[in-house]
């Protein structure tokens, strides 16, 4: 089926097999490999993207379902001036180790901050409950979010 | 995905019902896809036709009126339930259960309708719908019928729905507004695990209600429990109604124990 969608503001029209996931379409057909595949079953959040303004697991969405949709991926996060504020905070707080979870993690944080500008530690943990990180132990990620929301300097472990 | 199917996204209910009548059990409705797509990937579901219902007009309709109560279109997501002020104020049990369901990304996509049609014994949304006397409006080319959730679930992943039927709407009567209650769900990691056992206590005009998930082939409702009973007596009644099994997540014995533990924990909060 022929679909038209925008990804990070760019419009694409492509043929997509009906059984292809949005995740595989982004990676294989558009070459946007920032979005990762972990479990492929809705559990790990490595494939998180924005679909019409809300985060979803793109492994549980068919590409054909996204016909007419606006998608945002991690490739849209950094602007011409460089990394976004969330990305810089992840960097400053060592919230990235292998980096596999990071694209999804950053988009989940972005979704949280749209609704809650100064989240509590509990709210941060809940917002990223659908994103597995097997490296950092999550503490630096929580610290990065506190940092970017002006709620504490980096490395303040007593917040966690 | 390896399995191949044809995708249809009808723009009207009559078109959707015609497709379902024509293809019967070889067609599957696609709502949020958070059950269906993993099942297709694992080879558990092999539909020849996948019928996306999200492009129907009014799919996301969520309205309350004192005359008609709460009407939830089939496209209402778990996140939409959580965001809705009327639900939070008048039907807080729906929001409590929604909050326990999966992770943020899944809740943004998963629908209440898909949750009950999937009919897992561990369904989170079944419990408030049972406690609040909700009904399902089922539509097909041969007409419409309304089924109470007390009769809806018939076994693990089984419901009264017939091939070709579509769950168009869920209704919660206005008389169920303001029912107080509490929900506790045992799981290893919030956001990832399905429940090990879930217990909801709710007030109702005819006495206390207890709804339990993951402790029988279907979600269970025990109603009409006398108001003055203590936790041991309530637990004894509930233990007679449930039929838990040993499985990968825990033993039947542990499930029975935790049902009692949650009743003891929640009863004082609900009787207050
Ligand atoms: C990681 C993960 C965690 C999860 N955790 C939980 C949890 O904690 N608690 C819980 O209860 N569930 C959980 N689930 C299961 C699932 O997310 C829910 O059951 C969800 O509500 C299903 O809704 P959906 O819209 O995604 O359904 P879909 O997958 O689109 O559909 C589910 C089934 O219902 C049918 N269907 C859907 N809508 C209709 C309709 N209107 N009429 C007729 N048939 C219909 C479909 O054909 C399919 O068979 C989890 C799933 C994942 C992937
Ligand atoms: S790859 Fe999509 S949730 Fe894991
Ligand atoms: S940094 Fe490796 S999984 Fe999170």
mmCIF file of C-alpha atoms in Angstrom, chain B residues 123-264:
data_model
loop_
_atom_site.group_PDB
_atom_site.id
_atom_site.type_symbol
_atom_site.label_atom_id
_atom_site.label_comp_id
_atom_site.label_asym_id
_atom_site.label_seq_id
_atom_site.Cartn_x
_atom_site.Cartn_y
_atom_site.Cartn_z
ATOM 1 C CA UNK B 123 -7.168 -7.611 32.232
ATOM 2 C CA UNK B 124 -6.900 -4.440 34.300
ATOM 3 C CA UNK B 125 -9.908 -2.617 32.834
ATOM 4 C CA UNK B 126 -12.305 -5.511 33.391
ATOM 5 C CA UNK B 127 -12.286 -4.921 37.148
ATOM 6 C CA UNK B 128 -13.687 -1.358 37.247
ATOM 7 C CA UNK B 129 -16.122 -2.199 34.430
ATOM 8 C CA UNK B 130 -17.453 -5.088 36.556
ATOM 9 C CA UNK B 131 -17.596 -2.969 39.718
ATOM 10 C CA UNK B 132 -19.423 -0.146 37.887
ATOM 11 C CA UNK B 133 -22.093 -2.286 36.113
ATOM 12 C CA UNK B 134 -20.769 -1.292 32.683
ATOM 13 C CA UNK B 135 -22.146 -2.786 29.474
ATOM 14 C CA UNK B 136 -20.688 -3.507 26.050
ATOM 15 C CA UNK B 137 -22.566 -2.458 22.930
ATOM 16 C CA UNK B 138 -21.956 -5.146 20.293
ATOM 17 C CA UNK B 139 -22.799 -4.440 16.663
ATOM 18 C CA UNK B 140 -22.909 -6.587 13.536
ATOM 19 C CA UNK B 141 -24.692 -6.589 10.184
ATOM 20 C CA UNK B 142 -27.551 -8.404 11.893
ATOM 21 C CA UNK B 143 -28.106 -5.733 14.542
ATOM 22 C CA UNK B 144 -27.020 -4.455 17.925
ATOM 23 C CA UNK B 145 -27.113 -5.984 21.397
ATOM 24 C CA UNK B 146 -26.019 -4.847 24.812
ATOM 25 C CA UNK B 147 -24.194 -7.237 27.145
ATOM 26 C CA UNK B 148 -23.323 -6.600 30.771
ATOM 27 C CA UNK B 149 -19.654 -7.220 31.596
ATOM 28 C CA UNK B 150 -20.916 -9.660 34.218
ATOM 29 C CA UNK B 151 -21.861 -11.952 31.311
ATOM 30 C CA UNK B 152 -19.199 -10.848 28.831
ATOM 31 C CA UNK B 153 -16.191 -13.019 29.764
ATOM 32 C CA UNK B 154 -16.546 -16.777 29.208
ATOM 33 C CA UNK B 155 -12.985 -18.089 29.593
ATOM 34 C CA UNK B 156 -9.313 -17.208 29.087
ATOM 35 C CA UNK B 157 -9.296 -15.053 25.915
ATOM 36 C CA UNK B 158 -12.952 -15.946 25.317
ATOM 37 C CA UNK B 159 -16.064 -13.752 25.349
ATOM 38 C CA UNK B 160 -19.714 -13.926 24.296
ATOM 39 C CA UNK B 161 -18.828 -12.055 21.077
ATOM 40 C CA UNK B 162 -19.750 -13.868 17.864
ATOM 41 C CA UNK B 163 -17.714 -13.809 14.637
ATOM 42 C CA UNK B 164 -18.566 -10.603 12.771
ATOM 43 C CA UNK B 165 -19.436 -8.685 15.944
ATOM 44 C CA UNK B 166 -17.743 -5.394 16.766
ATOM 45 C CA UNK B 167 -17.570 -3.731 20.176
ATOM 46 C CA UNK B 168 -18.750 -0.250 19.238
ATOM 47 C CA UNK B 169 -19.048 1.349 22.654
ATOM 48 C CA UNK B 170 -18.716 0.801 26.385
ATOM 49 C CA UNK B 171 -21.325 2.402 28.638
ATOM 50 C CA UNK B 172 -21.144 3.029 32.352
ATOM 51 C CA UNK B 173 -24.483 4.010 33.916
ATOM 52 C CA UNK B 174 -24.719 7.409 35.597
ATOM 53 C CA UNK B 175 -26.008 5.618 38.715
ATOM 54 C CA UNK B 176 -22.507 4.132 39.149
ATOM 55 C CA UNK B 177 -20.881 7.554 39.405
ATOM 56 C CA UNK B 178 -19.045 8.347 42.625
ATOM 57 C CA UNK B 179 -18.599 4.692 43.653
ATOM 58 C CA UNK B 180 -15.617 4.635 45.952
ATOM 59 C CA UNK B 181 -13.013 1.938 45.876
ATOM 60 C CA UNK B 182 -9.375 0.934 45.743
ATOM 61 C CA UNK B 183 -7.236 -1.239 43.483
ATOM 62 C CA UNK B 184 -4.055 -3.147 44.242
ATOM 63 C CA UNK B 185 -2.118 -5.139 41.672
ATOM 64 C CA UNK B 186 0.806 -7.422 42.316
ATOM 65 C CA UNK B 187 3.499 -7.428 39.633
ATOM 66 C CA UNK B 188 7.266 -7.637 39.481
ATOM 67 C CA UNK B 189 7.983 -4.434 37.542
ATOM 68 C CA UNK B 190 5.350 -1.775 36.895
ATOM 69 C CA UNK B 191 5.079 -1.064 33.209
ATOM 70 C CA UNK B 192 6.320 -4.395 31.973
ATOM 71 C CA UNK B 193 4.751 -7.343 33.714
ATOM 72 C CA UNK B 194 1.221 -8.511 33.431
ATOM 73 C CA UNK B 195 -0.369 -8.756 36.857
ATOM 74 C CA UNK B 196 0.324 -11.694 39.145
ATOM 75 C CA UNK B 197 -2.957 -10.958 40.868
ATOM 76 C CA UNK B 198 -5.185 -7.870 41.095
ATOM 77 C CA UNK B 199 -7.867 -6.979 43.649
ATOM 78 C CA UNK B 200 -10.367 -4.115 43.455
ATOM 79 C CA UNK B 201 -12.733 -3.257 46.297
ATOM 80 C CA UNK B 202 -15.694 -0.998 45.539
ATOM 81 C CA UNK B 203 -18.767 0.306 47.283
ATOM 82 C CA UNK B 204 -22.170 -0.229 45.667
ATOM 83 C CA UNK B 205 -25.797 0.248 46.747
ATOM 84 C CA UNK B 206 -26.203 -3.448 47.571
ATOM 85 C CA UNK B 207 -22.980 -3.740 49.586
ATOM 86 C CA UNK B 208 -19.285 -4.218 49.025
ATOM 87 C CA UNK B 209 -17.934 -5.586 45.745
ATOM 88 C CA UNK B 210 -14.642 -7.349 45.172
ATOM 89 C CA UNK B 211 -13.301 -7.865 41.644
ATOM 90 C CA UNK B 212 -10.243 -10.064 41.125
ATOM 91 C CA UNK B 213 -7.947 -10.567 38.125
ATOM 92 C CA UNK B 214 -5.469 -13.356 37.317
ATOM 93 C CA UNK B 215 -7.136 -15.714 39.787
ATOM 94 C CA UNK B 216 -9.617 -17.630 37.596
ATOM 95 C CA UNK B 217 -10.238 -18.333 33.870
ATOM 96 C CA UNK B 218 -11.964 -14.926 33.691
ATOM 97 C CA UNK B 219 -11.948 -11.754 35.784
ATOM 98 C CA UNK B 220 -14.204 -12.458 38.792
ATOM 99 C CA UNK B 221 -16.790 -10.250 40.529
ATOM 100 C CA UNK B 222 -18.145 -11.003 43.992
ATOM 101 C CA UNK B 223 -21.032 -8.656 44.790
ATOM 102 C CA UNK B 224 -23.521 -8.056 47.568
ATOM 103 C CA UNK B 225 -21.045 -8.555 50.386
ATOM 104 C CA UNK B 226 -22.615 -7.455 53.689
ATOM 105 C CA UNK B 227 -21.299 -4.107 54.886
ATOM 106 C CA UNK B 228 -20.245 -4.963 58.412
ATOM 107 C CA UNK B 229 -18.132 -8.030 57.518
ATOM 108 C CA UNK B 230 -14.495 -8.083 58.600
ATOM 109 C CA UNK B 231 -11.594 -8.792 56.233
ATOM 110 C CA UNK B 232 -11.450 -12.502 57.153
ATOM 111 C CA UNK B 233 -15.127 -12.970 56.292
ATOM 112 C CA UNK B 234 -14.799 -11.015 53.026
ATOM 113 C CA UNK B 235 -11.718 -13.048 52.123
ATOM 114 C CA UNK B 236 -13.573 -16.310 52.804
ATOM 115 C CA UNK B 237 -16.340 -15.297 50.367
ATOM 116 C CA UNK B 238 -13.840 -14.268 47.681
ATOM 117 C CA UNK B 239 -11.740 -17.434 48.109
ATOM 118 C CA UNK B 240 -14.844 -19.488 47.229
ATOM 119 C CA UNK B 241 -15.313 -17.545 43.977
ATOM 120 C CA UNK B 242 -11.759 -17.677 42.618
ATOM 121 C CA UNK B 243 -9.932 -20.618 41.038
ATOM 122 C CA UNK B 244 -6.273 -19.673 40.622
ATOM 123 C CA UNK B 245 -3.720 -21.908 38.904
ATOM 124 C CA UNK B 246 0.017 -22.489 39.174
ATOM 125 C CA UNK B 247 1.812 -20.896 36.216
ATOM 126 C CA UNK B 248 5.121 -19.325 35.180
ATOM 127 C CA UNK B 249 4.476 -16.257 37.286
ATOM 128 C CA UNK B 250 3.586 -17.886 40.619
ATOM 129 C CA UNK B 251 1.669 -20.633 42.385
ATOM 130 C CA UNK B 252 -2.062 -20.802 43.010
ATOM 131 C CA UNK B 253 -1.350 -20.830 46.745
ATOM 132 C CA UNK B 254 0.549 -17.528 46.546
ATOM 133 C CA UNK B 255 -2.269 -15.959 44.511
ATOM 134 C CA UNK B 256 -4.830 -17.002 47.152
ATOM 135 C CA UNK B 257 -2.609 -15.644 49.893
ATOM 136 C CA UNK B 258 -2.135 -12.271 48.158
ATOM 137 C CA UNK B 259 -5.862 -11.882 47.446
ATOM 138 C CA UNK B 260 -6.400 -12.131 51.208
ATOM 139 C CA UNK B 261 -3.524 -9.779 51.933
ATOM 140 C CA UNK B 262 -4.925 -7.121 49.583
ATOM 141 C CA UNK B 263 -8.432 -7.466 51.029
ATOM 142 C CA UNK B 264 -7.009 -6.907 54.517
#
